[in-house]
Short mmCIF file of C-alpha atoms and ligand atoms in Angstrom, two decimals:
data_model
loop_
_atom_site.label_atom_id
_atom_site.label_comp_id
_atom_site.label_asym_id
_atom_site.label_seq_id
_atom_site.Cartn_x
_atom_site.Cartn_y
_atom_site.Cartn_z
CA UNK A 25 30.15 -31.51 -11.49
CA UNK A 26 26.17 -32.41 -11.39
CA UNK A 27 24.33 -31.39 -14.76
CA UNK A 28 20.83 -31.55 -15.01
CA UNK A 29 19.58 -31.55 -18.59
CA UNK A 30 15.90 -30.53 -19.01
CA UNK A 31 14.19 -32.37 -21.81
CA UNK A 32 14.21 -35.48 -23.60
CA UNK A 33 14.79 -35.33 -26.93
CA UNK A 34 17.70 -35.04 -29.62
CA UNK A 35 18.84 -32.07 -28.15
CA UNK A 36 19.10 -32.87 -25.13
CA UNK A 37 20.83 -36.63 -26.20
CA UNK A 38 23.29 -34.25 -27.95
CA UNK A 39 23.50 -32.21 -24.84
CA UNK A 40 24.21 -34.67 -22.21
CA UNK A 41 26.64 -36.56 -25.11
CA UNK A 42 28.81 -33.42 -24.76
CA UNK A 43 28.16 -33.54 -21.11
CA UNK A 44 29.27 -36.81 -20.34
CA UNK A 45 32.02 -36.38 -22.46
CA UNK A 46 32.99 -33.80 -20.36
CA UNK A 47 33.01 -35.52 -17.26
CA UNK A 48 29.72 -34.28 -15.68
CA UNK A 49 27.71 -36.44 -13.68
CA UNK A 50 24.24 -36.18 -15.38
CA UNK A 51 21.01 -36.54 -14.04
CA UNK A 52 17.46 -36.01 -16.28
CA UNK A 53 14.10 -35.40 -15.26
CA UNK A 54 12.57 -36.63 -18.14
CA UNK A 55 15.42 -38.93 -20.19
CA UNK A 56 15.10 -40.70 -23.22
CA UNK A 57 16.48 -44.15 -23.43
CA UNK A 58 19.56 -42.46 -25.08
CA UNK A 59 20.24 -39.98 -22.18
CA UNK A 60 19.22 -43.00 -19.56
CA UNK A 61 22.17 -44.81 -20.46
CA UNK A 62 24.38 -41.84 -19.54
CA UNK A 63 23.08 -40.74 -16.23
CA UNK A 64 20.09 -40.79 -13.36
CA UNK A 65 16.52 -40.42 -13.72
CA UNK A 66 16.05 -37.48 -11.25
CA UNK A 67 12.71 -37.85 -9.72
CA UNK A 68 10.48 -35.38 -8.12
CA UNK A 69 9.03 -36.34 -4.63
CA UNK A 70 5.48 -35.81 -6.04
CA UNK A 71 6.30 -37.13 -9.40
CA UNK A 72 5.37 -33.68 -10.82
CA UNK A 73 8.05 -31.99 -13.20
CA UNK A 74 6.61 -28.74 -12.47
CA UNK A 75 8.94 -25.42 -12.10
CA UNK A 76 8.70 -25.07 -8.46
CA UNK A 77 9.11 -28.73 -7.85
CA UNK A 78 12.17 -29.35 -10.20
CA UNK A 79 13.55 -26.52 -8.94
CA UNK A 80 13.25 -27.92 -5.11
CA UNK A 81 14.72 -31.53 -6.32
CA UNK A 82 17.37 -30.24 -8.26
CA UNK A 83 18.68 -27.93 -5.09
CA UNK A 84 18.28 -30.92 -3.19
CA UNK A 85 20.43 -33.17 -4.87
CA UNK A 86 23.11 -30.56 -5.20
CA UNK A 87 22.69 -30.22 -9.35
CA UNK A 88 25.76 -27.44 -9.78
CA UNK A 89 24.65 -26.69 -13.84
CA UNK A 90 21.05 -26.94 -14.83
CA UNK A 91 20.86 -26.72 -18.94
CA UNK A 92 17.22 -25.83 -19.85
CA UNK A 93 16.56 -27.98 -23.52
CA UNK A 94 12.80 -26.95 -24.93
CA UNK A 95 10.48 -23.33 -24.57
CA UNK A 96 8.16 -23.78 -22.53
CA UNK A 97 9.98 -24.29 -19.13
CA UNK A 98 11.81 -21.28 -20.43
CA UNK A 99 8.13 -19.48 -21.05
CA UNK A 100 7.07 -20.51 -17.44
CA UNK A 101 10.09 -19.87 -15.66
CA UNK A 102 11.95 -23.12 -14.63
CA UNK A 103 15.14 -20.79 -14.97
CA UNK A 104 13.75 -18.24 -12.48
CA UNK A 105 13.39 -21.00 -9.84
CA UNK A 106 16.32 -22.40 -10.51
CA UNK A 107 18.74 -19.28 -10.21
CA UNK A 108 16.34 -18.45 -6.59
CA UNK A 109 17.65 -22.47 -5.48
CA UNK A 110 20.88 -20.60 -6.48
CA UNK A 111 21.17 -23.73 -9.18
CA UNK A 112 23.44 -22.02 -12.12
CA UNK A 113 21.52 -22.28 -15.14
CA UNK A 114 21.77 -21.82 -18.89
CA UNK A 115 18.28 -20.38 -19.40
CA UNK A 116 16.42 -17.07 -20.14
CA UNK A 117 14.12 -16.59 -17.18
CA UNK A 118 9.72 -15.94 -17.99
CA UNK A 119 10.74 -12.40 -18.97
CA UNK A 120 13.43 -12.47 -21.47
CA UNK A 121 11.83 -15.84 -22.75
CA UNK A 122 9.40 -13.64 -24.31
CA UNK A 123 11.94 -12.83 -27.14
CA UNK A 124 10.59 -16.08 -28.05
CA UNK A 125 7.12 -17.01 -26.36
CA UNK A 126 5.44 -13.44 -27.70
CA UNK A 127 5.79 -12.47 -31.48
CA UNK A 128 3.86 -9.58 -30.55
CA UNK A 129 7.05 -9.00 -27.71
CA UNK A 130 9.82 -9.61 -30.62
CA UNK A 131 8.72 -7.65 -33.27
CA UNK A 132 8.58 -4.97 -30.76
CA UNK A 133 12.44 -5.53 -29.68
CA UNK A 134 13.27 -5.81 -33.51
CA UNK A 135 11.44 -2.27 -34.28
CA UNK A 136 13.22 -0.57 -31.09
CA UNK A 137 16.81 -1.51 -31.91
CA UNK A 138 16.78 -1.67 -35.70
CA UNK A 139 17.07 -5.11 -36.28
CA UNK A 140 16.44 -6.11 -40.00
CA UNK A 141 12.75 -8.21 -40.50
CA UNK A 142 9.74 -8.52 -42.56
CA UNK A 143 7.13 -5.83 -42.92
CA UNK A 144 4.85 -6.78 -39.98
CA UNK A 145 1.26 -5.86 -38.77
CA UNK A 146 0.14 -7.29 -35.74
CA UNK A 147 -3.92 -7.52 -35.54
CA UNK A 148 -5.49 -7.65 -31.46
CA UNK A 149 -8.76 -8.91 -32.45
CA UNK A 150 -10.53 -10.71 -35.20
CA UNK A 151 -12.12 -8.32 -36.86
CA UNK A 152 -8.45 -6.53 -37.71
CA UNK A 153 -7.36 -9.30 -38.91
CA UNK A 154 -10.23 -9.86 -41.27
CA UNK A 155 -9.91 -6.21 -42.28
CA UNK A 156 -5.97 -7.24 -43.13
CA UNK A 157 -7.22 -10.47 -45.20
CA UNK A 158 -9.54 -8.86 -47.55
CA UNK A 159 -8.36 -7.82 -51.16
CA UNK A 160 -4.77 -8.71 -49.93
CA UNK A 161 -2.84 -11.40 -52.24
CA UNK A 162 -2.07 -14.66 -49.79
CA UNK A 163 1.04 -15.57 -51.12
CA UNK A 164 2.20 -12.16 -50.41
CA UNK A 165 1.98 -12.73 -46.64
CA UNK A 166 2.51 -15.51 -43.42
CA UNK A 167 -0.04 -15.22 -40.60
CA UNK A 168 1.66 -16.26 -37.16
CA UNK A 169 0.41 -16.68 -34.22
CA UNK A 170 1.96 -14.41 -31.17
CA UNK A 171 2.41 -17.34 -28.59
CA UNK A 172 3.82 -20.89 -28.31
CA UNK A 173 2.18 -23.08 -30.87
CA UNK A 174 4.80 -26.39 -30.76
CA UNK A 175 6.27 -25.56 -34.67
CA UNK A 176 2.48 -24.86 -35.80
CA UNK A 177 2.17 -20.66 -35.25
CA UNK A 178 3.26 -20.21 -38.70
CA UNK A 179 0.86 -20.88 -41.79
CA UNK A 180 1.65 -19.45 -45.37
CA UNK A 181 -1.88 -19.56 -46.97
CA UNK A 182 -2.41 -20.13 -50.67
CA UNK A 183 -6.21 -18.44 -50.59
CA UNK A 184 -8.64 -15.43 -49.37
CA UNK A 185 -10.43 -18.36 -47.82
CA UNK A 186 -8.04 -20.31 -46.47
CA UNK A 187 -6.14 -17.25 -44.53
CA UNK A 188 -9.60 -16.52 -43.15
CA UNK A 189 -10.13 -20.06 -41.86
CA UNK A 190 -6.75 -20.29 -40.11
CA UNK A 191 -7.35 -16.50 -38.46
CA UNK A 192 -10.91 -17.70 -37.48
CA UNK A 193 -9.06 -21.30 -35.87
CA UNK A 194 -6.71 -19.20 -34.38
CA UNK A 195 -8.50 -16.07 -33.18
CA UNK A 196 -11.73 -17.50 -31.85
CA UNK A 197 -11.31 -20.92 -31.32
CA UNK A 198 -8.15 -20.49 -28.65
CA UNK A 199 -6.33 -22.81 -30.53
CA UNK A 200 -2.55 -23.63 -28.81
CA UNK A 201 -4.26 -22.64 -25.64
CA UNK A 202 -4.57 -19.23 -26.21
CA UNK A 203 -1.27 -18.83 -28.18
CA UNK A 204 -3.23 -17.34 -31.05
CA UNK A 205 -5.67 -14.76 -29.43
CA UNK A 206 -3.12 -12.11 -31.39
CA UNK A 207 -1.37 -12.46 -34.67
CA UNK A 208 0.72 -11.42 -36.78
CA UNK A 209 0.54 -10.50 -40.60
CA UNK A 210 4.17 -10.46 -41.75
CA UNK A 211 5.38 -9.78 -45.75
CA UNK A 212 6.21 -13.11 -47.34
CA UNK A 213 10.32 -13.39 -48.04
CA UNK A 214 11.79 -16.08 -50.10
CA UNK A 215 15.52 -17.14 -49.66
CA UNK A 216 17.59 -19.45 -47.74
CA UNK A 217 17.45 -19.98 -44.12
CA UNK A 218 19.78 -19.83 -41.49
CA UNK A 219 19.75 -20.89 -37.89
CA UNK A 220 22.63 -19.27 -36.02
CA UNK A 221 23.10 -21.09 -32.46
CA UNK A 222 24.63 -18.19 -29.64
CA UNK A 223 25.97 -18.59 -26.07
CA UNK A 224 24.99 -15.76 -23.88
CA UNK A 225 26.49 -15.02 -20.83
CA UNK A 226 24.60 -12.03 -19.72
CA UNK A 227 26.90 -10.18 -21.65
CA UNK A 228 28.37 -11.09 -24.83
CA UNK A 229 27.83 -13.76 -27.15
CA UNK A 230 29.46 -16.73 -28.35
CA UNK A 231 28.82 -17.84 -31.99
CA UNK A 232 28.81 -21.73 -31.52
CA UNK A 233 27.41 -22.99 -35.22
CA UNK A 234 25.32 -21.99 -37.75
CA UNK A 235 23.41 -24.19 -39.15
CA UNK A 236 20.55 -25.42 -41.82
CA UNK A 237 17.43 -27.02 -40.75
CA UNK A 238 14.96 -29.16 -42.71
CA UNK A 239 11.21 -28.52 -41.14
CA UNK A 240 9.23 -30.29 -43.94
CA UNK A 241 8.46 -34.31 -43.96
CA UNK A 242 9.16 -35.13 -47.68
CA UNK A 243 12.43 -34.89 -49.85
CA UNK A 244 12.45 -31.50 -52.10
CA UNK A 245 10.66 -29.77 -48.97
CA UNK A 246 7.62 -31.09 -49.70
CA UNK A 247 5.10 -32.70 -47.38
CA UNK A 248 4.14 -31.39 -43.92
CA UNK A 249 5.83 -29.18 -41.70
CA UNK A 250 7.62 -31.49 -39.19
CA UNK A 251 9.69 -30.54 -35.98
CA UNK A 252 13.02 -30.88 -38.32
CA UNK A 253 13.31 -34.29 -40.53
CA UNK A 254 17.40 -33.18 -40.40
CA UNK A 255 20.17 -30.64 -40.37
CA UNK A 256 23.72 -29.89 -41.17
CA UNK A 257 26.48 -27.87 -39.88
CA UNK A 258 28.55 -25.28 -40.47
CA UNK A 259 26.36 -23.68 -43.77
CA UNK A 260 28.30 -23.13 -46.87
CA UNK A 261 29.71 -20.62 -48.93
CA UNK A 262 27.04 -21.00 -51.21
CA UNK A 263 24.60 -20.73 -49.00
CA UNK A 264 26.26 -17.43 -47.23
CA UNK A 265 28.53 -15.16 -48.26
CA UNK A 266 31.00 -13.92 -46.29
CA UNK A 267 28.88 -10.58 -45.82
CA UNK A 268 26.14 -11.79 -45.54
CA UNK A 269 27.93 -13.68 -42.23
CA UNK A 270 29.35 -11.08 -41.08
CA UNK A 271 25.62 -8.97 -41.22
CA UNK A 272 24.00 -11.85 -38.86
CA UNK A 273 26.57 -11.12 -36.80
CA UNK A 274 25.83 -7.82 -36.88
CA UNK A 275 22.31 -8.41 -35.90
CA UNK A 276 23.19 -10.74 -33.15
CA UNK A 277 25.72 -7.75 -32.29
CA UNK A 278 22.13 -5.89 -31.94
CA UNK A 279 19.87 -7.64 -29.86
CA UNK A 280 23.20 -7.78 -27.44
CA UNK A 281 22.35 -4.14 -27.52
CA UNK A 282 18.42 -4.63 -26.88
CA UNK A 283 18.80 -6.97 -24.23
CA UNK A 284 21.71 -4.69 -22.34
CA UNK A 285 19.15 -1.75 -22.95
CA UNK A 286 16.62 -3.86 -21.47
CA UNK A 287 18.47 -4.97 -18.58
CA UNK A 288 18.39 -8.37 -19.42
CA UNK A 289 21.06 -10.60 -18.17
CA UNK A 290 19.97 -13.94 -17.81
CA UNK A 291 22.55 -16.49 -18.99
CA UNK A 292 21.08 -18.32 -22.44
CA UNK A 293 20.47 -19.62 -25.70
CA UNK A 294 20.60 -16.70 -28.05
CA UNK A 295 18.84 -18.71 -31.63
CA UNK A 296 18.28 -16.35 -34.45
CA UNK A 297 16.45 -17.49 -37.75
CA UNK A 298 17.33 -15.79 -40.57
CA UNK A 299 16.41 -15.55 -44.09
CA UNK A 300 18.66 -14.41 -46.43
CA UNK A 301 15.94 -12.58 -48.54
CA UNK A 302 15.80 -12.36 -52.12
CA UNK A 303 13.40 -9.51 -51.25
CA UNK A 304 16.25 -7.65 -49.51
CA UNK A 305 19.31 -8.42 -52.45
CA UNK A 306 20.21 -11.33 -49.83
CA UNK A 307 20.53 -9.27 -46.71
CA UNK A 308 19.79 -11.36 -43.85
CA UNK A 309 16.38 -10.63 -42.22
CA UNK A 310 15.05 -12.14 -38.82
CA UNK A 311 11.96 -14.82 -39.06
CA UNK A 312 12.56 -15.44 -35.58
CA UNK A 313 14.19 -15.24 -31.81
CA UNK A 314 14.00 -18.81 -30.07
CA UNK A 315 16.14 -19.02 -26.62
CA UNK A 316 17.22 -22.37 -26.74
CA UNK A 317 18.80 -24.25 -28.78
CA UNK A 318 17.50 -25.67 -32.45
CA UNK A 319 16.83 -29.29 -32.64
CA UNK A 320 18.04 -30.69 -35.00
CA UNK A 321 20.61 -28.48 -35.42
CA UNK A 322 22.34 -28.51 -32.03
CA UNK A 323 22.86 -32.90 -32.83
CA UNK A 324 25.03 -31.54 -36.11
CA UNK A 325 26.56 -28.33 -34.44
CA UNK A 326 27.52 -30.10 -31.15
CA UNK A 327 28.64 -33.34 -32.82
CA UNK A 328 30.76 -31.09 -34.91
CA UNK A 329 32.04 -29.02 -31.67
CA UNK A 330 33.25 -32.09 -30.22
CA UNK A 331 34.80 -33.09 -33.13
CA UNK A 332 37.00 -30.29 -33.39
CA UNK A 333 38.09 -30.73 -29.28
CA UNK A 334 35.80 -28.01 -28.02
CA UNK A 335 35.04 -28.63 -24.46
CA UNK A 336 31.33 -27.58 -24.90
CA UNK A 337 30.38 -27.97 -21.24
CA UNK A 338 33.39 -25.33 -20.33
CA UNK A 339 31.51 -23.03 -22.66
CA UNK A 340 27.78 -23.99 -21.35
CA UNK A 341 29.21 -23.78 -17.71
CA UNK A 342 30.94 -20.27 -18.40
CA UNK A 343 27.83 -18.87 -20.23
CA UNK A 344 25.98 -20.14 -16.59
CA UNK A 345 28.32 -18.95 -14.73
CA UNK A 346 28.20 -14.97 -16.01
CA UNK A 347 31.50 -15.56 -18.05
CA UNK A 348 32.19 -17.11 -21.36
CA UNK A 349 36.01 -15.80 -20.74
CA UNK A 350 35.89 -13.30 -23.91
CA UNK A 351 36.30 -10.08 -22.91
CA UNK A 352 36.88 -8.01 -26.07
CA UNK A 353 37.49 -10.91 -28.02
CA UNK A 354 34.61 -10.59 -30.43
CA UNK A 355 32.59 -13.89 -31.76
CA UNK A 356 33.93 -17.14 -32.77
CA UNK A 357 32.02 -19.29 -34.76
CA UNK A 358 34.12 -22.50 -33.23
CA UNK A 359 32.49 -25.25 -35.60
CA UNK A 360 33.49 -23.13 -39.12
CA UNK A 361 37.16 -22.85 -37.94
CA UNK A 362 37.42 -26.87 -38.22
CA UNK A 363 37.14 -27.29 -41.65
CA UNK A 364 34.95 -30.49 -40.90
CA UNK A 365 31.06 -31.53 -41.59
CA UNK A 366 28.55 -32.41 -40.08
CA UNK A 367 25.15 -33.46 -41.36
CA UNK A 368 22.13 -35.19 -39.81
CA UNK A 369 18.75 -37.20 -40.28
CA UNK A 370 15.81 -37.92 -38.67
CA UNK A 371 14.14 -41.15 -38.85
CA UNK A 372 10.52 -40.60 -37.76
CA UNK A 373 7.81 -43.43 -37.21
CA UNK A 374 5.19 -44.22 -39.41
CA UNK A 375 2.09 -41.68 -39.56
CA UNK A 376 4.18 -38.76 -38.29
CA UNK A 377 3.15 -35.84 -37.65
CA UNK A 378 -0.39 -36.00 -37.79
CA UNK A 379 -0.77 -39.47 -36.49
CA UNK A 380 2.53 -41.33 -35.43
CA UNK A 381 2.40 -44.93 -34.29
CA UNK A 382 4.93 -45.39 -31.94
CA UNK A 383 5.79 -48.96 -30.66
CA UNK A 384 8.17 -50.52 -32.79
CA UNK A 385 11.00 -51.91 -31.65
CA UNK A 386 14.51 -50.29 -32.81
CA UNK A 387 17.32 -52.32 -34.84
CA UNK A 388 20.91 -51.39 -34.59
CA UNK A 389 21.63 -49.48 -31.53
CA UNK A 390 24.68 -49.81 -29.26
CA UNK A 391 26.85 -50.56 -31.86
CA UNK A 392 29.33 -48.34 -33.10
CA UNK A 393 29.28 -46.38 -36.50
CA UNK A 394 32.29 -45.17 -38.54
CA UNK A 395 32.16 -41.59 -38.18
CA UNK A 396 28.25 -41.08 -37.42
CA UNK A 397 26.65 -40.61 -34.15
CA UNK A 398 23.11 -41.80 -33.02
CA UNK A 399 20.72 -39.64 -30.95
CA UNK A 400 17.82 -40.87 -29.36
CA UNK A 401 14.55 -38.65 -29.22
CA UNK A 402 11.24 -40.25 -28.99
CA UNK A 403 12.43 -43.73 -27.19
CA UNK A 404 10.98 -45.55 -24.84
CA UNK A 405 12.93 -44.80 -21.26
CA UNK A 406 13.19 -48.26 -20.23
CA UNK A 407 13.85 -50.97 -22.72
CA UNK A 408 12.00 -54.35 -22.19
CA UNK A 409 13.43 -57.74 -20.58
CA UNK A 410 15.20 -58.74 -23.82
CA UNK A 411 16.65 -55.16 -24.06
CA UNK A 412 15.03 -54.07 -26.48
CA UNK A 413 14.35 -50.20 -27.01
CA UNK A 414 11.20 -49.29 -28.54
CA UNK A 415 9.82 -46.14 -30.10
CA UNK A 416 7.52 -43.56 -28.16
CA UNK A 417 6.84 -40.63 -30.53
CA UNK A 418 6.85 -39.30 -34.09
CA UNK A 419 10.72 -38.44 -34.04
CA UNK A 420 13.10 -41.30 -33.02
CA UNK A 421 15.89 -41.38 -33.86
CA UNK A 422 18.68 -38.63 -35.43
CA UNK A 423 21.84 -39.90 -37.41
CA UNK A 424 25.20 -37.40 -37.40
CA UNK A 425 27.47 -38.23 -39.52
CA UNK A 426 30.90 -36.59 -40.17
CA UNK A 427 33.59 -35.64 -42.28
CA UNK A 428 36.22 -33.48 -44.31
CA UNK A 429 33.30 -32.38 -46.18
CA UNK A 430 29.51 -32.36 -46.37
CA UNK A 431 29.35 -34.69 -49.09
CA UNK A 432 31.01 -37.33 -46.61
CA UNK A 433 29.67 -36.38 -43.63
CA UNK A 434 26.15 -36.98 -45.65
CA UNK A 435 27.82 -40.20 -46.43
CA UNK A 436 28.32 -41.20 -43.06
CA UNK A 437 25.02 -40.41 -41.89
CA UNK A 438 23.07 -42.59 -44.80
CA UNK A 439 25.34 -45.44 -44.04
CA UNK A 440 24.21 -45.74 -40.40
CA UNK A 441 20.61 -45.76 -41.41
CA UNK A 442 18.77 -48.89 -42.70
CA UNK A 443 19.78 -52.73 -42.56
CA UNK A 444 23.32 -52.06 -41.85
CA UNK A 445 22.55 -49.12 -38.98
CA UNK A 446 19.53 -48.31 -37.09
CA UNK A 447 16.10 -49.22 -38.22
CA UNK A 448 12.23 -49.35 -37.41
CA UNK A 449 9.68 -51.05 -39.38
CA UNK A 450 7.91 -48.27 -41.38
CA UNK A 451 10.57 -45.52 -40.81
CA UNK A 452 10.13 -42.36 -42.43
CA UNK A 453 13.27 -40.66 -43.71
CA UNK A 454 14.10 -37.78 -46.10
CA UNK A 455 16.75 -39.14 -49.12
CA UNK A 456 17.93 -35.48 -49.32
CA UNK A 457 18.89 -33.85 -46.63
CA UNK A 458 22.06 -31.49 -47.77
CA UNK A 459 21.61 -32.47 -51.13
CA UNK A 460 20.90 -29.43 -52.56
CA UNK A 461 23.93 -27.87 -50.73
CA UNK A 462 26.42 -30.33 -52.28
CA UNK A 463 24.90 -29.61 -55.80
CA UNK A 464 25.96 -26.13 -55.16
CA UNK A 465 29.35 -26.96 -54.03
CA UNK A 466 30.60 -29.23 -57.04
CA UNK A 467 28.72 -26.72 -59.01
CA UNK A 468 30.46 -23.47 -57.83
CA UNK A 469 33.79 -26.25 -57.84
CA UNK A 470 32.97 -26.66 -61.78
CA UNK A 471 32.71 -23.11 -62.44
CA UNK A 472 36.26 -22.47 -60.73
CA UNK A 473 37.79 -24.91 -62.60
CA UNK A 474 36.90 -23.37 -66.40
CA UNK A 475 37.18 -19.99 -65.34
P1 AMP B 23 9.09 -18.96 -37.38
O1 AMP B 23 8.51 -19.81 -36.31
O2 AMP B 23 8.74 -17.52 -37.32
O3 AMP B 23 10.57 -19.19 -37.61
O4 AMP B 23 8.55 -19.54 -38.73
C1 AMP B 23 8.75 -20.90 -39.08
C2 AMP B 23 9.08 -20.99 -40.53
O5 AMP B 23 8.10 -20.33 -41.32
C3 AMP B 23 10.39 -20.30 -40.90
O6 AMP B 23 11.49 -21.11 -40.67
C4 AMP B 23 10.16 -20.01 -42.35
O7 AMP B 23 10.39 -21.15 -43.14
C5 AMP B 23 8.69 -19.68 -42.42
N1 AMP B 23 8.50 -18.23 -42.30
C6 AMP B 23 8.36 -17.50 -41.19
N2 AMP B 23 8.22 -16.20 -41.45
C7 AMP B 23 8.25 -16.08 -42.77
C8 AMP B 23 8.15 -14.97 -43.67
N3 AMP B 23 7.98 -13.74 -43.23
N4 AMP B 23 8.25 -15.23 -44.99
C9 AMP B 23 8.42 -16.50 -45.44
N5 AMP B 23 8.51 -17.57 -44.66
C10 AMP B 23 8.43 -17.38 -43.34
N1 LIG B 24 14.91 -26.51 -35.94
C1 LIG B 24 14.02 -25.48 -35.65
C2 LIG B 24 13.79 -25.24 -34.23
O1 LIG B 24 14.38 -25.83 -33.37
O2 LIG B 24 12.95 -24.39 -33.94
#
């Protein structure tokens, strides 16, 4: 089997990790040097990675499973050409991609079919917007912006002035190329997040993890918002209750619905961020579609898949295919049936995000950790004469670690990182990623015990 793995980062290291496990032969467009050690560099003829183009060279060199990683191929329709080259692919095509391209195009599916969310306005042109902004209390509100902004669409202002300064950047000035020329006013919730991680097969679902995220750069959330500084899989009771589980389902039980009704049937990455809302007694309302998967939760959820045995490219290859093989079988959620942790962290280069130097070279790779795996993201494709891998980006590197509980598992991870694991000079790393979440354990253990 040829799999072709679109992408370059954590993800997709994850990705073709489960891949290779697998079996497939891989082959990568644009690899890390992570993913290079596990398969081809597939070059285009023209040396252009452009739909069309990858399409044509994928076709050519017989690719049987193409596995689209990050939005915007999705937005511009890598999946379409693909499925024409008759090259089976786990992708929404430009169309359904929308769910997660347009804001303007989700909130609409979420208002036909039901589907629990924040109050939202949308505002065409400045001068709504403005009209929106005045006399209205910031912090009761997020502005987003309707199109593909890289992680940046979302800004939660703390002033009058400041929300009219990010509508004017976004409105006028085309910032994200045009990604902004619409937004979106949407009521401010406060709760915890979750990222649930779906397998569509143009049917039903498949519920493969659900997961936590950590977006900003500095421990106790503080700091910028980053791409993800870590992750950890599956969430806990504390953080969801059984019905409040059982309502995401429910909701991704919907938008099956919606995208039947719509006539969408494009094998894919069904991603829905919740927010267990304070503001709705903990019901879980929708922040956000995304068609692919989360990074960096797909490095804990798949780690934690393989784990536990699950062939994941049987799954990825049915979903392709038209057939995840669960005909009235309802949703799984494989990863919380294992009883097993996983938990992850990113080590990001000096100056990230707003300025990373990349460059450094990388200590401690190739070598094998007890119970934690390492991803590659931003490195350098080809290592130097000595062998040496070097950084290329603001996020490097991502540590899994595992085990019988999160507390270990977070273990794990921290061990592999720093002069006993992998290193860069000026590495930035969060000290708390799932600390919070083991607080609440022993905490909720505690109260067990003396009641
Ligand atoms: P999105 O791209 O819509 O998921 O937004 C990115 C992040 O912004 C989310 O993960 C939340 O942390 C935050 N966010 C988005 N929408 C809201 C909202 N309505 N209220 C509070 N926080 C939000
Ligand atoms: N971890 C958040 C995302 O992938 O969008």
């Amino acid at each position: 089997m040829k799999t072709m793995i679109v992408g370059g980062g954590g993800r997709e290291h994850a990705l073709a990790m489960a891949e290779y496990e697998a079996g497939s032969e891989l082959y990568f467009p644009t690899p890390n040097a992570g993913m290079a050690q596990l398969g081809e560099h597939l070059w285009t003829p023209t040396g252009v990675y452009l739909d069309s183009a990858l399409a044509e060279a994928a076709a050519k060199h017989g690719i049987d499973l193409a596995i689209i990683g990050p939005e915007a191929p999705l937005a511009s329709g890598l999946a379409d050409r693909l499925r024409e080259k008759g090259v089976s692919t786990l992708g929404f095509g430009a169309e359904a991609a929308q769910l997660e391209a347009s804001k303007v195009f989700s909130n609409e599916f979420m208002e036909q079919y039901g589907i629990n969310r924040p109050a939202t306005v949308v505002a065409n042109n400045l001068q709504d917007g403005m009209m929106f902004i005045k006399g209205r209390k910031p912090e009761n509100y997020v502005i987003k912006a309707d199109g593909l902004a890289g992680g940046k669409g979302v800004i939660l202002p703390h002033t009058e002035n400041q929300a009219r300064d990010v509508l004017i950047n976004m409105m006028s000035q085309n910032l994200f190329d045009g990604a902004g020329k619409r937004v979106l006013f949407q009521e401010r919730l406060h709760g915890q997040e979750v990222s649930m991680m779906a397998l569509f097969d143009g049917r039903n679902a498949e519920v493969l993890f659900l997961a936590q995220d950590f977006k900003r750069l500095k421990d106790k959330d503080k700091g910028p918002n980053t791409g993800g500084m870590g992750s950890y899989a599956p969430i806990t009771e504390q953080v969801a209750e059984q019905w409040q589980i059982y309502q995401m389902y429910g909701t991704l039980e919907k938008t099956l619905d919606g995208l039947k009704d719509r006539g969408i049937t494009d094998p894919g990455v069904i991603y829905i961020g919740f927010m267990l809302a304070d503001e709705f007694n903990g019901e879980p309302a929708v922040m956000e579609y995304n068609v692919r998967f989360g990074d960096p939760e797909t490095q804990a959820g798949l780690t934690l898949l393989q784990d536990a045995g699950v062939n994941v490219h049987e799954l990825i290859a049915g979903a392709a295919n038209g057939d995840l093989g669960m005909e009235g079988e309802g949703h799984i959620n494989t990863a919380a049936l294992s009883g097993r942790a996983a938990l992850t962290v990113c080590l990001a280069t000096p100056g990230y995000p707003e300025a990373p130097r990349s460059g450094q070279p990388i200590y401690g790779l190739g070598r094998d950790y007890e119970n934690a795996v390492v991803h590659h993201a931003a490195t350098k494709y080809q290592p130097d004469e000595d062998g040496r891998i070097f950084t290329s980006g603001g996020r490097v590197l991502y540590v899994t670690g595992l085990g019988d509980s999160l507390q270990e598992a977070r273990q794990k991870a921290y061990e592999a990182i720093g002069d006993d694991g992998v290193s860069f000079d000026g590495m930035q790393v969060r000290s708390d990623i799932g600390k919070k979440a083991i607080k609440a354990i022993k905490k909720a253990a505690k109260e067990t015990a003396t009641s």
